[in-house]
Coordinates of C-alpha atoms in Angstrom, one line a residue:
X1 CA 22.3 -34.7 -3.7
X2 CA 19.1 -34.3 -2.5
X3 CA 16.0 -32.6 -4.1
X4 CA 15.9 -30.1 -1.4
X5 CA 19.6 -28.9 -1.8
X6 CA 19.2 -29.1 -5.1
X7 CA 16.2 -26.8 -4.9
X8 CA 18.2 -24.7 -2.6
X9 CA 21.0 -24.2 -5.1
X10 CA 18.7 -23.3 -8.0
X11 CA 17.0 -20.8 -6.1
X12 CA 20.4 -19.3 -4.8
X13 CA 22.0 -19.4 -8.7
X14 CA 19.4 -16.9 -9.8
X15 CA 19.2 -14.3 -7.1
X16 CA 23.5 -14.5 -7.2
X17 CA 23.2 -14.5 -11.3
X18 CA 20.3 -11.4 -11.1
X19 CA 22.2 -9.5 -8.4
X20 CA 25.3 -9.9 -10.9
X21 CA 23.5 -8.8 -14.0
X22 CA 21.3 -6.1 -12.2
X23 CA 23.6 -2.9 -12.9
X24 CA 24.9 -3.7 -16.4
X25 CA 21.4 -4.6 -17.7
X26 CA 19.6 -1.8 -15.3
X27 CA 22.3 0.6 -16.8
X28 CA 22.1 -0.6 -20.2
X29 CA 18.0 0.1 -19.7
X30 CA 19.0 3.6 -18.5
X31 CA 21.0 4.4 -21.8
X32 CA 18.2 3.3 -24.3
X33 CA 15.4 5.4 -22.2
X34 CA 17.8 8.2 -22.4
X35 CA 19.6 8.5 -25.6
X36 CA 19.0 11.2 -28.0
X37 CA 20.6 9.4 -31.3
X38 CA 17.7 7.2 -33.9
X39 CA 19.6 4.5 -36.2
X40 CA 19.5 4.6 -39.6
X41 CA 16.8 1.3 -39.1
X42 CA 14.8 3.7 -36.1
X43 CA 14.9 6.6 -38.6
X44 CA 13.4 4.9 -41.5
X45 CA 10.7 3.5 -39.3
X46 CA 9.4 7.0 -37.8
X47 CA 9.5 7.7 -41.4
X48 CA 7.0 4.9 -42.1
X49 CA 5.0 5.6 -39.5
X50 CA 5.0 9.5 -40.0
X51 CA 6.6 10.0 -36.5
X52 CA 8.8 13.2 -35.7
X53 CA 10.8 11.3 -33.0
X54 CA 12.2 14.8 -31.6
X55 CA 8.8 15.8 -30.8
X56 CA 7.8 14.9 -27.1
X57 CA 3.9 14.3 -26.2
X58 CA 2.1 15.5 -22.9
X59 CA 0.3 12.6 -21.3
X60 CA -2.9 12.5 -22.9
X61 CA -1.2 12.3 -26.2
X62 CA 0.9 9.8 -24.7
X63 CA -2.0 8.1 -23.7
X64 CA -4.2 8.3 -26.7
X65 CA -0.8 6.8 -28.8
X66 CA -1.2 3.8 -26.3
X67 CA -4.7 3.0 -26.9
X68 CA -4.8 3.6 -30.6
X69 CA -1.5 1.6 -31.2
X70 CA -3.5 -1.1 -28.9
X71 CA -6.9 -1.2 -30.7
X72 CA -4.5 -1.2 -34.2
X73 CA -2.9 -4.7 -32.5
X74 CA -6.3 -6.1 -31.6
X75 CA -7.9 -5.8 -34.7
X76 CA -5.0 -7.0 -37.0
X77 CA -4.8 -10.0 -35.0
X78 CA -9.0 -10.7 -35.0
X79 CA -9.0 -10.5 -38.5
X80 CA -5.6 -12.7 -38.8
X81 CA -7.3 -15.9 -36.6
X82 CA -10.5 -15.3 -38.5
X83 CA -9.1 -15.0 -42.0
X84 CA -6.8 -18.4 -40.6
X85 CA -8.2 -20.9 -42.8
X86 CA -7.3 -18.7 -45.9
X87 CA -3.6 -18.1 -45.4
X88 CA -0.5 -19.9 -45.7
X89 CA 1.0 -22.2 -43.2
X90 CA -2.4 -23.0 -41.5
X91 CA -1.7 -26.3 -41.6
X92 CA -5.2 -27.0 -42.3
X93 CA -6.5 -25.5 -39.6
X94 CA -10.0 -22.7 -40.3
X95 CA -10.6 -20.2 -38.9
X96 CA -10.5 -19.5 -35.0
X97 CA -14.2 -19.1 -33.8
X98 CA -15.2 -15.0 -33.2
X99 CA -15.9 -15.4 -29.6
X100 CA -12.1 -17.6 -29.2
X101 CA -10.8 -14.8 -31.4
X102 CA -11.5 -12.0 -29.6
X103 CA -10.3 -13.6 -26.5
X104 CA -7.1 -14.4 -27.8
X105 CA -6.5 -10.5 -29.8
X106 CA -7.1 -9.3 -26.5
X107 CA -4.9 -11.8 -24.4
X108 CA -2.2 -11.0 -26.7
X109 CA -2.4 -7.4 -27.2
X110 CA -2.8 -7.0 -23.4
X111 CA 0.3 -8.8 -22.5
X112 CA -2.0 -11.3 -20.9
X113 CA -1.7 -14.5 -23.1
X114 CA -4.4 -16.0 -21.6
X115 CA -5.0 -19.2 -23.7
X116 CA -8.4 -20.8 -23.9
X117 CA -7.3 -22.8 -26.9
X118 CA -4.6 -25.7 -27.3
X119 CA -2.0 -24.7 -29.6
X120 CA -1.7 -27.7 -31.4
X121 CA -4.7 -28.2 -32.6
X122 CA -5.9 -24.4 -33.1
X123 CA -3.1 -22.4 -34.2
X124 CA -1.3 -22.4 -37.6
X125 CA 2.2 -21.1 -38.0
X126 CA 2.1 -17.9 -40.1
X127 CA -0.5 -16.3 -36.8
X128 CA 1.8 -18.0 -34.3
X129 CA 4.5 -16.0 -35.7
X130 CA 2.9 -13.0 -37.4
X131 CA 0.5 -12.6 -35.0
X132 CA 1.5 -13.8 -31.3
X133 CA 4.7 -13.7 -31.4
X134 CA 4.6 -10.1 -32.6
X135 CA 2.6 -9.3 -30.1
X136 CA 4.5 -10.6 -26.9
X137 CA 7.2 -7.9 -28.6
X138 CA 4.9 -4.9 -28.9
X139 CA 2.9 -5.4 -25.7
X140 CA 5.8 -6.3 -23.6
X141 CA 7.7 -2.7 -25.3
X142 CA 4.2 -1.2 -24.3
X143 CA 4.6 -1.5 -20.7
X144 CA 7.8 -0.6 -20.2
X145 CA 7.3 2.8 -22.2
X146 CA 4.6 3.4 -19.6
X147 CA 7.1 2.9 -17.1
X148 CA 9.4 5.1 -18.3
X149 CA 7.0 7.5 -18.7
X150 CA 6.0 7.6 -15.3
X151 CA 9.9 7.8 -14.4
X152 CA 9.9 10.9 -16.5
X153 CA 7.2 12.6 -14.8
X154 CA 9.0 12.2 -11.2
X155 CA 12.2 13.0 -12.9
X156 CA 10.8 15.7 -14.9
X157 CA 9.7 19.5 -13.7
X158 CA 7.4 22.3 -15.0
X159 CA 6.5 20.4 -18.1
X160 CA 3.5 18.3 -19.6
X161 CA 6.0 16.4 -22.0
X162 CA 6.8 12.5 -21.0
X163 CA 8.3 11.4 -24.0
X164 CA 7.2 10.4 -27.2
X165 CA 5.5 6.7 -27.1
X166 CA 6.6 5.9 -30.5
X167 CA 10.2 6.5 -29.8
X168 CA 10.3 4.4 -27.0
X169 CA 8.2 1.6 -28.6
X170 CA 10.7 0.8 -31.2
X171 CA 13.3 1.4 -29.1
X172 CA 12.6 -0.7 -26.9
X173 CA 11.8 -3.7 -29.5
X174 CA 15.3 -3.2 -31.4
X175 CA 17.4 -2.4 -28.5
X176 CA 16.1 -4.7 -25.5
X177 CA 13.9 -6.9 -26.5
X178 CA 15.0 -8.2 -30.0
X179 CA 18.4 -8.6 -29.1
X180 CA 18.0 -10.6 -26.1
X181 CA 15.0 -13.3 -27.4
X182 CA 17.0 -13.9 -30.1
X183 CA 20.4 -15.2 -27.9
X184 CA 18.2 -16.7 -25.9
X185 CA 16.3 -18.8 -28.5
X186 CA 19.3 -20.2 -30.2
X187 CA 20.5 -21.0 -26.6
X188 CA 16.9 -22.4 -26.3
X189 CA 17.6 -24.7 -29.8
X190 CA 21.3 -25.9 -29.1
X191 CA 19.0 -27.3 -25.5
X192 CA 16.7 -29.4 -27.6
X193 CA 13.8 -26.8 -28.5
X194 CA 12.5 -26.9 -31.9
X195 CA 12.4 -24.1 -34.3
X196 CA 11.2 -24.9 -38.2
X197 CA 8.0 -24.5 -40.0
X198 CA 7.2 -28.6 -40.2
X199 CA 4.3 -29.4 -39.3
X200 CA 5.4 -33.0 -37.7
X201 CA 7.4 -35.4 -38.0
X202 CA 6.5 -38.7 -38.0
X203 CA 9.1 -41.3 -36.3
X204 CA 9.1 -45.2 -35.1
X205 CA 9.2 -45.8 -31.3
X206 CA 11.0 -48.2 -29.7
X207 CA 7.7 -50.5 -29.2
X208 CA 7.5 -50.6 -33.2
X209 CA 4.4 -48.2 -32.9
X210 CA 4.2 -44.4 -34.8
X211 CA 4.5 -41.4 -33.4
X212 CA 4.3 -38.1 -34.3
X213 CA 7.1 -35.2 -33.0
X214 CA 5.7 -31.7 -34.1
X215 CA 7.5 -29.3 -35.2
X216 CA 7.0 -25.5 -35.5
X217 CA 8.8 -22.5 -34.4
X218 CA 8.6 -23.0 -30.9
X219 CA 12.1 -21.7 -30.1
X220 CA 11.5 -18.5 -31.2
X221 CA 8.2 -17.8 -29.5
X222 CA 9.5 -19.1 -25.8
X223 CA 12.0 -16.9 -25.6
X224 CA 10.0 -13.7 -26.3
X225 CA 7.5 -15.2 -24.5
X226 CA 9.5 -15.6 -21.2
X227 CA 11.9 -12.4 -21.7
X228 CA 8.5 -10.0 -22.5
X229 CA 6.6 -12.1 -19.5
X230 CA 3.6 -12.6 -21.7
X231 CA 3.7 -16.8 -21.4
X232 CA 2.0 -17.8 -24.1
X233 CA 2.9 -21.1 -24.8
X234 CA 3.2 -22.8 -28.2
X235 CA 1.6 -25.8 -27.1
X236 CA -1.3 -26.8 -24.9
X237 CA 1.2 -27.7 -22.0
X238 CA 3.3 -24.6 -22.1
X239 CA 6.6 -24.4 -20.4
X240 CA 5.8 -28.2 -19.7
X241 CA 6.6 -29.4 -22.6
X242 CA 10.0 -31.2 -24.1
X243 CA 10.2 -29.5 -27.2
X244 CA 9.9 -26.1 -25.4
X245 CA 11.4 -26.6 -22.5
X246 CA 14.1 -29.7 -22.7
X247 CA 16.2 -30.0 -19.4
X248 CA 16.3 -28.6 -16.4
X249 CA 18.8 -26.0 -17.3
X250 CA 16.5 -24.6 -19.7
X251 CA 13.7 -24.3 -17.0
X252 CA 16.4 -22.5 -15.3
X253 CA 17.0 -20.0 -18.4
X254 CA 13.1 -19.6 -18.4
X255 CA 12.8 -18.1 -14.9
X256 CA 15.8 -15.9 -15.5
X257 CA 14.5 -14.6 -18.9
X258 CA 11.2 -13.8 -16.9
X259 CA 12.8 -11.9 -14.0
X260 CA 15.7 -10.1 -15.9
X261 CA 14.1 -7.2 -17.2
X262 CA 11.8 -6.4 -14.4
X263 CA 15.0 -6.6 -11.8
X264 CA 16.6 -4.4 -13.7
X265 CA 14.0 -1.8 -14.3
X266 CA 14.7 -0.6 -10.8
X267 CA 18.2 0.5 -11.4
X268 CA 17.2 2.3 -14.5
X269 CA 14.5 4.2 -12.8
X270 CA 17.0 5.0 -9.7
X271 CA 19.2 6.9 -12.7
X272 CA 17.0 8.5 -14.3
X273 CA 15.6 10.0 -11.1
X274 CA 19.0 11.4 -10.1
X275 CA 19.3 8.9 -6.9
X276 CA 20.5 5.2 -7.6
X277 CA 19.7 4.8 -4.0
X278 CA 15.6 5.4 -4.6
X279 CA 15.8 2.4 -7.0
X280 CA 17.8 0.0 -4.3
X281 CA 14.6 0.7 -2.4
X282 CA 12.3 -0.5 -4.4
X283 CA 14.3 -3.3 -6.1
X284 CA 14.7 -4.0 -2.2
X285 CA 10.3 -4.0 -1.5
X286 CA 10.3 -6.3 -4.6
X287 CA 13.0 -9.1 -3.8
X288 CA 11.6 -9.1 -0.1
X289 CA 7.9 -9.9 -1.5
X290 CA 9.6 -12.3 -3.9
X291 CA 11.6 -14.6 -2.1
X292 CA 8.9 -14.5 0.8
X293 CA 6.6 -16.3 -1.6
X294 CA 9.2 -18.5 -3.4
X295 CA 10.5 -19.8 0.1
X296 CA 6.6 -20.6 1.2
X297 CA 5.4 -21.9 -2.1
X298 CA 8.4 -24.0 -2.1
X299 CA 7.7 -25.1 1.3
X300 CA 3.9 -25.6 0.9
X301 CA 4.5 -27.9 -1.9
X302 CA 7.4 -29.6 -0.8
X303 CA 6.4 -30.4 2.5
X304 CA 2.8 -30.7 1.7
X305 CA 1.2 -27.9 3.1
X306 CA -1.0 -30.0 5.5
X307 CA -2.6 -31.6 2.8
X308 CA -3.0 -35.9 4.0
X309 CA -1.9 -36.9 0.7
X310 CA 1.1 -34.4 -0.4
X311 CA 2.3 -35.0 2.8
X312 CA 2.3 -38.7 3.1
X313 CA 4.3 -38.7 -0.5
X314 CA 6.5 -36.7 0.4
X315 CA 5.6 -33.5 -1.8
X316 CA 3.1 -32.5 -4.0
X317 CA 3.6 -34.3 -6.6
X318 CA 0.8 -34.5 -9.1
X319 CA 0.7 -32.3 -12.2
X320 CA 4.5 -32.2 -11.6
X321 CA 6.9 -32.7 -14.4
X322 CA 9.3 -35.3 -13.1
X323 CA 12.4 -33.6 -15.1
X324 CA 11.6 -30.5 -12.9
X325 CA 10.4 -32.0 -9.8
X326 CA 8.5 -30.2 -6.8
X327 CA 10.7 -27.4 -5.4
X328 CA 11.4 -26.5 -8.9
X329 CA 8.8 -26.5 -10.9
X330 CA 7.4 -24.4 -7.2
X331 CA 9.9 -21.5 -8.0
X332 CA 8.2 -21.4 -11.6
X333 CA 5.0 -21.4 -10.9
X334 CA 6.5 -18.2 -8.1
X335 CA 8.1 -16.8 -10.6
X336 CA 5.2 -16.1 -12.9
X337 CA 2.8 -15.2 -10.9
X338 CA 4.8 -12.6 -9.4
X339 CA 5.2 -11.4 -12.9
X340 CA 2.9 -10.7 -15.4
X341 CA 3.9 -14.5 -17.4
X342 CA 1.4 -16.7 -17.9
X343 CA 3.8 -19.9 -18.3
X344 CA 3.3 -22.9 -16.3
X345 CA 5.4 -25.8 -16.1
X346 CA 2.7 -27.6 -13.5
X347 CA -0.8 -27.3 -12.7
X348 CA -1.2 -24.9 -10.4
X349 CA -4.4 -26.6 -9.7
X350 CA -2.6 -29.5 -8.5
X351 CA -0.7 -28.0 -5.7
X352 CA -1.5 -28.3 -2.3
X353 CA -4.4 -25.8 -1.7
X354 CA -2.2 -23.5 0.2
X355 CA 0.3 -23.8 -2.7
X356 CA -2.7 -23.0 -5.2
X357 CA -3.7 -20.3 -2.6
X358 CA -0.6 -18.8 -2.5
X359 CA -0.1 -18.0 -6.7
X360 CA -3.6 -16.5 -6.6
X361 CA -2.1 -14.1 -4.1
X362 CA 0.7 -13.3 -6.2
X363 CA -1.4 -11.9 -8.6
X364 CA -3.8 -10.6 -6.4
X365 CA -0.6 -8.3 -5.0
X366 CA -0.7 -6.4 -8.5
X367 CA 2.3 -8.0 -10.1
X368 CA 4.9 -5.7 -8.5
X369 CA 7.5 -8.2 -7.2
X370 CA 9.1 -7.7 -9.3
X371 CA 6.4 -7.9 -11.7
X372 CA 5.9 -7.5 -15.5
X373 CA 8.0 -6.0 -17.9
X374 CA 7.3 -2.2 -17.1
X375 CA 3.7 -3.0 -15.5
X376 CA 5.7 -4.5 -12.0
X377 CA 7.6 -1.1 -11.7
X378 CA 4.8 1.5 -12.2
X379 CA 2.7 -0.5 -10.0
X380 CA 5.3 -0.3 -7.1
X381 CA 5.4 3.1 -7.8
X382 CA 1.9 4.1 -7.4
X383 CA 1.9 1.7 -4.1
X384 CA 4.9 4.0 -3.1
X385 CA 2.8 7.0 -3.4
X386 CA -0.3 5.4 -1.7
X387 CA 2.7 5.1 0.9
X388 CA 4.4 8.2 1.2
X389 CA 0.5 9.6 1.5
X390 CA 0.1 7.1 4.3
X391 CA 3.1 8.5 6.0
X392 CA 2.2 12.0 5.6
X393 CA -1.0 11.7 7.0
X394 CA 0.4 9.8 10.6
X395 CA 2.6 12.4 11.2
X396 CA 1.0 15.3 9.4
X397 CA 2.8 16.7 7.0
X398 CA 2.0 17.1 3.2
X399 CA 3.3 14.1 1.4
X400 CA 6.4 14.4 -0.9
X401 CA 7.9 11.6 -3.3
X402 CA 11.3 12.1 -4.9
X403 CA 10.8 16.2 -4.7
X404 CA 7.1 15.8 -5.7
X405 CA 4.2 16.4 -3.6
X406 CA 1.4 14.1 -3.4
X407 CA -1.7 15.9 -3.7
X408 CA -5.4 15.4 -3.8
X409 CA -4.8 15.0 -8.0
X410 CA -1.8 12.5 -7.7
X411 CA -3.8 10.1 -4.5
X412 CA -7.0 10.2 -7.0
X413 CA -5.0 8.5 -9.9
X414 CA -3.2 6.2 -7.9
X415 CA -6.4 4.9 -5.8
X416 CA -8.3 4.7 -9.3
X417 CA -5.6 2.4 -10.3
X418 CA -5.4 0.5 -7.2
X419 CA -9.3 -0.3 -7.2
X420 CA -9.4 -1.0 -10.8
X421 CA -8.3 -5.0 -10.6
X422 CA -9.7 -5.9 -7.0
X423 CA -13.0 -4.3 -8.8
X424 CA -12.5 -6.6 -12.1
X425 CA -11.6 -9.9 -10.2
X426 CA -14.3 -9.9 -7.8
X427 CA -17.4 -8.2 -9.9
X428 CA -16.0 -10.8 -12.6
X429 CA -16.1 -14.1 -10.3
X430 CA -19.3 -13.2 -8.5
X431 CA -20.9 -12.9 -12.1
X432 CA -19.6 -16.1 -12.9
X433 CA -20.8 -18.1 -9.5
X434 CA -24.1 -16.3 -10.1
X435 CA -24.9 -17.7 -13.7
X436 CA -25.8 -21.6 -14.0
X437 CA -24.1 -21.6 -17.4
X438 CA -20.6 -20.9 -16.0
X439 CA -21.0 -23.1 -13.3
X440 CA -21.1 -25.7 -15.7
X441 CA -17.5 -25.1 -16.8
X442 CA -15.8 -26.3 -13.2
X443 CA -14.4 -29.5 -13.4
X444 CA -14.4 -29.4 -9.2
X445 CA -17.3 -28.6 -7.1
X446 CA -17.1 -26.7 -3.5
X447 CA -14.3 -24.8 -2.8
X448 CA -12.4 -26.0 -5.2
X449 CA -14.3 -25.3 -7.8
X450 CA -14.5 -21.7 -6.6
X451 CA -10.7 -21.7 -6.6
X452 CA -10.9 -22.2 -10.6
X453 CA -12.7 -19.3 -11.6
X454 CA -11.4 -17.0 -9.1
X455 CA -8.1 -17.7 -10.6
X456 CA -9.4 -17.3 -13.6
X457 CA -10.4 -14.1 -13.0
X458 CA -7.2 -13.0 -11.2
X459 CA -5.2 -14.1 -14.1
X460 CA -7.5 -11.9 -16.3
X461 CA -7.5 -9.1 -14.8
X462 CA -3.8 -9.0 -13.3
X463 CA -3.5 -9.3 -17.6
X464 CA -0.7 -12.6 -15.6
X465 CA -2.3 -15.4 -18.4
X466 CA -1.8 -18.3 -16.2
X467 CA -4.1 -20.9 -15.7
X468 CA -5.4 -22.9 -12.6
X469 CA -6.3 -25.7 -14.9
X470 CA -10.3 -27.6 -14.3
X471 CA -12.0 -24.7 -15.7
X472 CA -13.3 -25.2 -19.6
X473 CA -13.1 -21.5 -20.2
X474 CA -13.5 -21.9 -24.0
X475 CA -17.1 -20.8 -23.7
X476 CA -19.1 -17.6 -24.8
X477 CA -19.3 -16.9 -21.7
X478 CA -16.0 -17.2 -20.4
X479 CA -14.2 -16.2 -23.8
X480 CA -16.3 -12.6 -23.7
X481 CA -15.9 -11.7 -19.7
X482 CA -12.4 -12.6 -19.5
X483 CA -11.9 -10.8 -22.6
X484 CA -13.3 -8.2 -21.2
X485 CA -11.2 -7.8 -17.9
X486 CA -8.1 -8.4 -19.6
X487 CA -9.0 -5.2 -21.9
X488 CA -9.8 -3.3 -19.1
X489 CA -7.8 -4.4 -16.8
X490 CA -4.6 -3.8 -19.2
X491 CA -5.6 -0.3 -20.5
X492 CA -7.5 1.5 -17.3
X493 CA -3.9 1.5 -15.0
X494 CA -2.5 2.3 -17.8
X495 CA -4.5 5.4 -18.3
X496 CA -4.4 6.1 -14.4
X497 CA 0.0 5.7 -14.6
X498 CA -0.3 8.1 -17.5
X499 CA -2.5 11.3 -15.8
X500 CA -0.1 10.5 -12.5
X501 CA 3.0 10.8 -14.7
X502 CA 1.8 13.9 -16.1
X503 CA 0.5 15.8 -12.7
X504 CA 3.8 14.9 -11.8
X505 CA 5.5 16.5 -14.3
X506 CA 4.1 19.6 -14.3
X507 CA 5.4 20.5 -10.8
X508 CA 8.0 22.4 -9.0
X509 CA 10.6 20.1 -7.1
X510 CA 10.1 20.8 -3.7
X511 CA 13.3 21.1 -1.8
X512 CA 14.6 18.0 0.5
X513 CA 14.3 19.3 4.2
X514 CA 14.4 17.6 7.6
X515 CA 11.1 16.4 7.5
X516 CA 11.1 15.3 4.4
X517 CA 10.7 11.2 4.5
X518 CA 13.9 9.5 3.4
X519 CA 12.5 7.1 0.7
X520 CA 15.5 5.2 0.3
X521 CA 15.9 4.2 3.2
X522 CA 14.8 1.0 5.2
X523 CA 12.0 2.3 7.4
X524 CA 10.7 3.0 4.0
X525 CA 11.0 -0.3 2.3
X526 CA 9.4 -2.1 5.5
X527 CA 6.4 0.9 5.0
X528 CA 6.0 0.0 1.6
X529 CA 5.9 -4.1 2.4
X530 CA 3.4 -3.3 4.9
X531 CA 1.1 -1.1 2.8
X532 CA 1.3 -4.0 -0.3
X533 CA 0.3 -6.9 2.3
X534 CA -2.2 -4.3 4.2
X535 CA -3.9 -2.2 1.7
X536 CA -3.9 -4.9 -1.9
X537 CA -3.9 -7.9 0.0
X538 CA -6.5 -8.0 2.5
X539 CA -9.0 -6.5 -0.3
X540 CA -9.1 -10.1 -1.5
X541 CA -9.1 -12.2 2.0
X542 CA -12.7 -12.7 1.8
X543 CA -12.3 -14.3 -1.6
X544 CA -9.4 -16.4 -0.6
X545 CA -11.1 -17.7 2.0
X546 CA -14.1 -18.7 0.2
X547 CA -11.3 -21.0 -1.9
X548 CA -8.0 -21.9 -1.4
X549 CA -8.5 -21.3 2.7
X550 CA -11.4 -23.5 3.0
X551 CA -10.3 -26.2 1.0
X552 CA -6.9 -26.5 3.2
X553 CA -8.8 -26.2 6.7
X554 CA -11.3 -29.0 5.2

């Protein structure tokens, strides 16, 4: 067989094995968001917590829950990296630096896991699992509650009530997310992955030499990781490495993990809504914008992408695992930067410049195809009011979505959100050029070069956590401004989603009427391609070809 049937076939196995799972897992979604029974283990934890989980909370209550629950996260995990040196399971390691720390609290609370640090040789075990790994839990639970938030506020009339946040928080760790990384990490062990708290073991190779096989609860960690698309990877090489990600099966099971939730969000939202059909059509924008990018990455790499090198070998080979090979280790790097996962299983840097090119846009598309766990849903859904506004005002007529009308209020929010990353990403990499300091931490000069920190900055502030690989981002510098658009560029939409969902809310349905624009329908799904490649895209063109443009016409 050759690699490019084989890369056909794996492709092909996941869309057929996500199109199979899509209405039991999108139903099964539907059915947590919607129940109105607590278990025993739900009750005693409102009780902890001093929660009344039959009260319901407006949207700045909603909102306020969000951010203090967030700064809560933050803090615990700054003082648990500083305080390192001082616990148990360190494994000698001290403290994590303040600048490194803050970075990484932020990274983690933001469902960014952006790592300037290599695991190995930073990280203990007790705040890899009492810190991180809790974290890719909570942060993942905190995007989709925003989701379904927003989903209540279309599906919701006359009311400033969207839900109570810490309902849906631990719902959505002990129903969804809980259940499912924990399958998946024994699946993940009985493939070779470790899981144990040694700290290394030390073995005799084959040449009579010593080496050393860590150990660690990896197992655990890469499945939350993957399932929550935060990506933070155990060690230094991520999803690259044996003992995290044995065989190419497993690297299949990865990109499923990252895709299932966020394909399956659709469906739920489509229920809850009243109109299945209304979460076809966005499932249908997503996959559209998805396999459009994993067909041309796929292409760029594997056939070179007019590169003189990639294409005299064949493929792009270099930073490429040779377990994975091109096309494959091509749909990874796809699928997580059309998500919000930061795992690589190659250097992106190492791809042919239209390849590299290519996962900055991803990002740069905000994430929605299909996008993080929660984050990829209500950011197709504000693009699908920026569209339904777009519609209304070519044929004149006030802009309704699902029953709701699209007023001055509801376009104000959902531009706000829209300009909050391009703002981050660009201020954040012109800063960056501008100072000599940061300059100094590109490992490539020219185009190239700019290619690293723009990347850097997309990752950041898309909260995606991959890496382009050149840059040495563990500076002051770098540490505190990527900190600081990860924070912001986490909690602003967030904000933004949460005033949209309750404007919404607060409305009368208006009445479906001839004129009214069918929203399930395909004219609609092409509208709303159009408007993501139009309106998100082209806000970066000038960036793009600054980097990853001029380096492949060179």
């Amino acid at each position: 067989m050759s690699s490019t049937t084989a890369g056909v076939i794996f492709v092909v196995s996941l869309v057929v094995v996500l199109a199979a799972v899509n209405r039991p897992a999108g139903d099964y979604l539907y059915r947590v968001f919607t129940s109105t029974r607590h278990s025993r283990l739900e009750r005693g934890l409102y009780k902890v917590i001093g929660v009344d989980p039959e009260a319901e909370q407006p949207w700045g209550v909603y909102a306020r829950s969000v951010l203090a629950f967030s700064l809560v996260s933050l803090l615990f995990l700054y003082l648990l990296m500083r305080l390192q040196g001082r616990l148990l399971l360190s494994l000698g390691f001290d403290g994590v630096a303040p600048d490194l720390s803050w970075n990484t609290a932020v990274s983690f609370v933001a469902n960014t896991n952006w790592q300037a640090y290599s695991g190995e040789s930073t990280m203990g075990h007790l705040v890899q699992m009492t810190g991180l790994a809790v974290q890719n839990f909570t942060s993942a639970a905190v995007g989709i509650a925003v989701a379904v938030a927003l989903t209540r506020g279309f599906a919701r009339s006359r009311t400033e009530h969207l839900g109570n946040f810490w309902v849906d928080l631990v719902r959505i760790c002990l129903r969804v997310l809980l259940p499912v990384a924990a399958a998946a990490a024994i699946v993940f062990i009985a493939g070779g992955a470790v899981q144990s708290l040694s700290a290394g073991t030390e073995l005799q190779t084959l040449a009579g030499g010593a080496q050393t096989v860590p150990g660690g609860p990896a197992a655990s960690q890469e499945a939350i990781k993957l399932l929550g698309t935060n990506g933070g990877g155990f060690w230094n090489v991520n999803s690259a490495h044996p003992l995290s990600n044995p065989t190419t099966w497993t690297n299949w099971l990865q990109i499923f993990l990252i895709l299932l939730i966020p394909v399956s969000l659709p469906r739920a939202f489509g229920r809850m809504v009243g109109s299945t059909r209304q979460g076809y059509a966005i499932l249908a924008a997503m996959s559209i914008i998805a396999l459009a990018s994993i067909v041309l990455l796929n292409l760029s790499n594997g056939l070179g992408g007019g590169n003189t090198v990639p294409a005299a070998a064949g493929a792009a080979t270099e930073g490429t695992d040779t377990r994975f090979g091109v096309l494959n280790s091509a749909t990874f790097g796809a699928a997580t930067t059309l998500t919000s996962t930061g795992a690589v299983n190659s250097f992106h840097s190492s791809y042919t410049s239209f390849g590299g090119g290519l996962t900055m846009l991803n990002m740069m598309l905000g994430e929605i195809a299909p996008g993080g766990t929660g984050s990829g849903l209500y950011g197709m859904l504000v693009i699908a009011v920026i569209t339904v506004f777009v519609a209304g005002l070519m044929v004149g007529r006030t802009p309704e979505y699902l029953g709701k009308k699209i007023g001055s209020r509801e376009i104000k929010f959902a531009s706000l959100y829209l300009l909050t990353t391009p703002a981050l990403v660009l201020v954040g990499t012109a800063v960056a050029m501008a100072d000599s300091t940061a300059r100094e931490s590109m490992l490539s000069a020219g185009s190239h070069g700019f290619s690293e920190v723009l990347y850097a900055f997309t990752s950041a502030s898309n909260n995606n956590g991959s890496a382009f690989a050149g840059l040495s981002a563990n500076t002051g510098f770098y540490n505190t401004a990527l900190g600081i658009c990860m924070l912001l560029g986490r909690l602003l939409p967030i904000i933004f989603v949460l005033a949209l969902a309750g404007s919404l809310a607060q409305q009368r349905p208006t009445p479906e009427s001839a004129g009214t624009l069918k929203t399930y329908q395909p004219l609609f799904v092409g509208m709303l391609v159009g408007v993501v490649l139009v309106v998100v895209a082209l806000t970066f063109l000038p960036a793009l070809a600054l980097g990853p443009i001029a380096e492949g016409l060179s």
